[in-house]
PDB file of C-alpha atoms in Angstrom:
ATOM      1  CA  UNK A   1     154.426 145.015  99.860  1.00 41.00           C
ATOM      2  CA  UNK A   2     156.693 144.345  96.437  1.00 43.00           C
ATOM      3  CA  UNK A   3     157.299 148.395  96.808  1.00 46.00           C
ATOM      4  CA  UNK A   4     158.339 147.474 100.446  1.00 47.00           C
ATOM      5  CA  UNK A   5     160.385 144.747  99.907  1.00 46.00           C
ATOM      6  CA  UNK A   6     162.055 146.556  97.864  1.00 44.00           C
ATOM      7  CA  UNK A   7     163.132 149.419  99.809  1.00 46.00           C
ATOM      8  CA  UNK A   8     164.833 146.894 101.892  1.00 46.00           C
ATOM      9  CA  UNK A   9     166.442 145.258 100.092  1.00 43.00           C
ATOM     10  CA  UNK A  10     167.747 148.425  97.319  1.00 43.00           C
ATOM     11  CA  UNK A  11     168.226 150.748 100.747  1.00 46.00           C
ATOM     12  CA  UNK A  12     172.194 150.663 101.631  1.00 43.00           C
ATOM     13  CA  UNK A  13     173.054 154.371 102.950  1.00 46.00           C
ATOM     14  CA  UNK A  14     176.235 154.928 104.071  1.00 44.00           C
ATOM     15  CA  UNK A  15     176.398 156.100 108.137  1.00 50.00           C
ATOM     16  CA  UNK A  16     178.825 159.028 108.977  1.00 49.00           C
ATOM     17  CA  UNK A  17     181.662 155.462 110.478  1.00 46.00           C
ATOM     18  CA  UNK A  18     181.020 154.727 106.268  1.00 56.00           C
ATOM     19  CA  UNK A  19     179.896 151.530 107.395  1.00 60.00           C
ATOM     20  CA  UNK A  20     176.915 150.240 104.995  1.00 66.00           C
ATOM     21  CA  UNK A  21     173.780 149.536 106.551  1.00 71.00           C
ATOM     22  CA  UNK A  22     172.658 146.177 105.002  1.00 75.00           C
ATOM     23  CA  UNK A  23     168.505 145.281 105.941  1.00 78.00           C
ATOM     24  CA  UNK A  24     166.949 142.077 105.869  1.00 80.00           C
ATOM     25  CA  UNK A  25     163.642 141.165 105.688  1.00 79.00           C
ATOM     26  CA  UNK A  26     162.106 138.249 107.202  1.00 79.00           C
ATOM     27  CA  UNK A  27     159.237 136.626 105.612  1.00 78.00           C
ATOM     28  CA  UNK A  28     157.875 133.530 107.639  1.00 80.00           C
ATOM     29  CA  UNK A  29     154.638 131.740 109.062  1.00 81.00           C
ATOM     30  CA  UNK A  30     154.713 129.621 112.231  1.00 81.00           C
ATOM     31  CA  UNK A  31     153.744 126.089 112.037  1.00 84.00           C
ATOM     32  CA  UNK A  32     151.039 124.823 113.677  1.00 87.00           C
ATOM     33  CA  UNK A  33     152.350 123.830 116.840  1.00 89.00           C
ATOM     34  CA  UNK A  34     155.736 125.166 116.685  1.00 86.00           C
ATOM     35  CA  UNK A  35     155.146 128.258 118.241  1.00 83.00           C
ATOM     36  CA  UNK A  36     157.308 127.969 120.921  1.00 87.00           C
ATOM     37  CA  UNK A  37     160.080 126.680 118.775  1.00 87.00           C
ATOM     38  CA  UNK A  38     160.072 130.358 117.172  1.00 83.00           C
ATOM     39  CA  UNK A  39     160.116 132.287 120.359  1.00 84.00           C
ATOM     40  CA  UNK A  40     163.440 130.398 121.629  1.00 86.00           C
ATOM     41  CA  UNK A  41     165.074 131.451 118.042  1.00 83.00           C
ATOM     42  CA  UNK A  42     163.854 134.350 117.963  1.00 82.00           C
ATOM     43  CA  UNK A  43     165.569 135.384 121.893  1.00 85.00           C
ATOM     44  CA  UNK A  44     169.037 133.568 120.260  1.00 86.00           C
ATOM     45  CA  UNK A  45     168.715 135.600 117.386  1.00 84.00           C
ATOM     46  CA  UNK A  46     167.886 138.843 119.105  1.00 84.00           C
ATOM     47  CA  UNK A  47     171.271 138.382 121.349  1.00 86.00           C
ATOM     48  CA  UNK A  48     173.185 137.299 118.163  1.00 84.00           C
ATOM     49  CA  UNK A  49     171.897 140.762 116.073  1.00 83.00           C
ATOM     50  CA  UNK A  50     172.344 142.824 119.066  1.00 85.00           C
ATOM     51  CA  UNK A  51     175.337 141.329 120.096  1.00 85.00           C
ATOM     52  CA  UNK A  52     176.544 142.345 116.284  1.00 82.00           C
ATOM     53  CA  UNK A  53     174.972 146.020 116.655  1.00 84.00           C
ATOM     54  CA  UNK A  54     171.956 145.243 114.977  1.00 85.00           C
ATOM     55  CA  UNK A  55     168.775 145.732 115.417  1.00 86.00           C
ATOM     56  CA  UNK A  56     164.736 145.445 114.515  1.00 85.00           C
ATOM     57  CA  UNK A  57     163.497 147.972 112.341  1.00 84.00           C
ATOM     58  CA  UNK A  58     159.920 146.752 111.874  1.00 81.00           C
ATOM     59  CA  UNK A  59     157.939 143.794 112.159  1.00 80.00           C
ATOM     60  CA  UNK A  60     154.226 143.030 111.407  1.00 79.00           C
ATOM     61  CA  UNK A  61     152.083 140.623 111.334  1.00 81.00           C
ATOM     62  CA  UNK A  62     148.697 139.855 108.499  1.00 77.00           C
ATOM     63  CA  UNK A  63     149.564 141.736 105.241  1.00 70.00           C
ATOM     64  CA  UNK A  64     147.131 143.193 102.822  1.00 68.00           C
ATOM     65  CA  UNK A  65     148.422 140.898  99.907  1.00 68.00           C
ATOM     66  CA  UNK A  66     149.795 137.491  98.710  1.00 69.00           C
ATOM     67  CA  UNK A  67     153.437 137.474  97.548  1.00 68.00           C
ATOM     68  CA  UNK A  68     153.173 135.883  94.520  1.00 73.00           C
ATOM     69  CA  UNK A  69     150.004 133.947  93.179  1.00 73.00           C
ATOM     70  CA  UNK A  70     148.661 132.159  96.399  1.00 74.00           C
ATOM     71  CA  UNK A  71     151.890 132.082  98.273  1.00 75.00           C
ATOM     72  CA  UNK A  72     151.184 133.833 102.232  1.00 77.00           C
ATOM     73  CA  UNK A  73     153.245 134.936 104.481  1.00 76.00           C
ATOM     74  CA  UNK A  74     151.955 135.890 107.431  1.00 78.00           C
ATOM     75  CA  UNK A  75     154.264 137.636 108.978  1.00 78.00           C
ATOM     76  CA  UNK A  76     157.694 140.074 108.564  1.00 78.00           C
ATOM     77  CA  UNK A  77     160.439 141.340 110.663  1.00 78.00           C
ATOM     78  CA  UNK A  78     163.213 143.599 109.241  1.00 80.00           C
ATOM     79  CA  UNK A  79     166.350 143.371 110.646  1.00 80.00           C
ATOM     80  CA  UNK A  80     169.293 146.475 110.167  1.00 80.00           C
TER      81      UNK A  80
END
């Protein structure tokens, strides 16, 4: 997980138009009873991300290790 986070943060490349591609990693948990709030947020954020030319690169759940100590995030998404 740490290597993956480091890779995402340091992955600044140039495409054929010389624009920088920036990757954002979002680690999060759902609050019990608030799952619908996240669904609504996800739809709104997706419209903004795709409207700006971005895209979701990867997403996942149930990580194989904790971030630090007992700090745990169960879900992740990487956006370009």
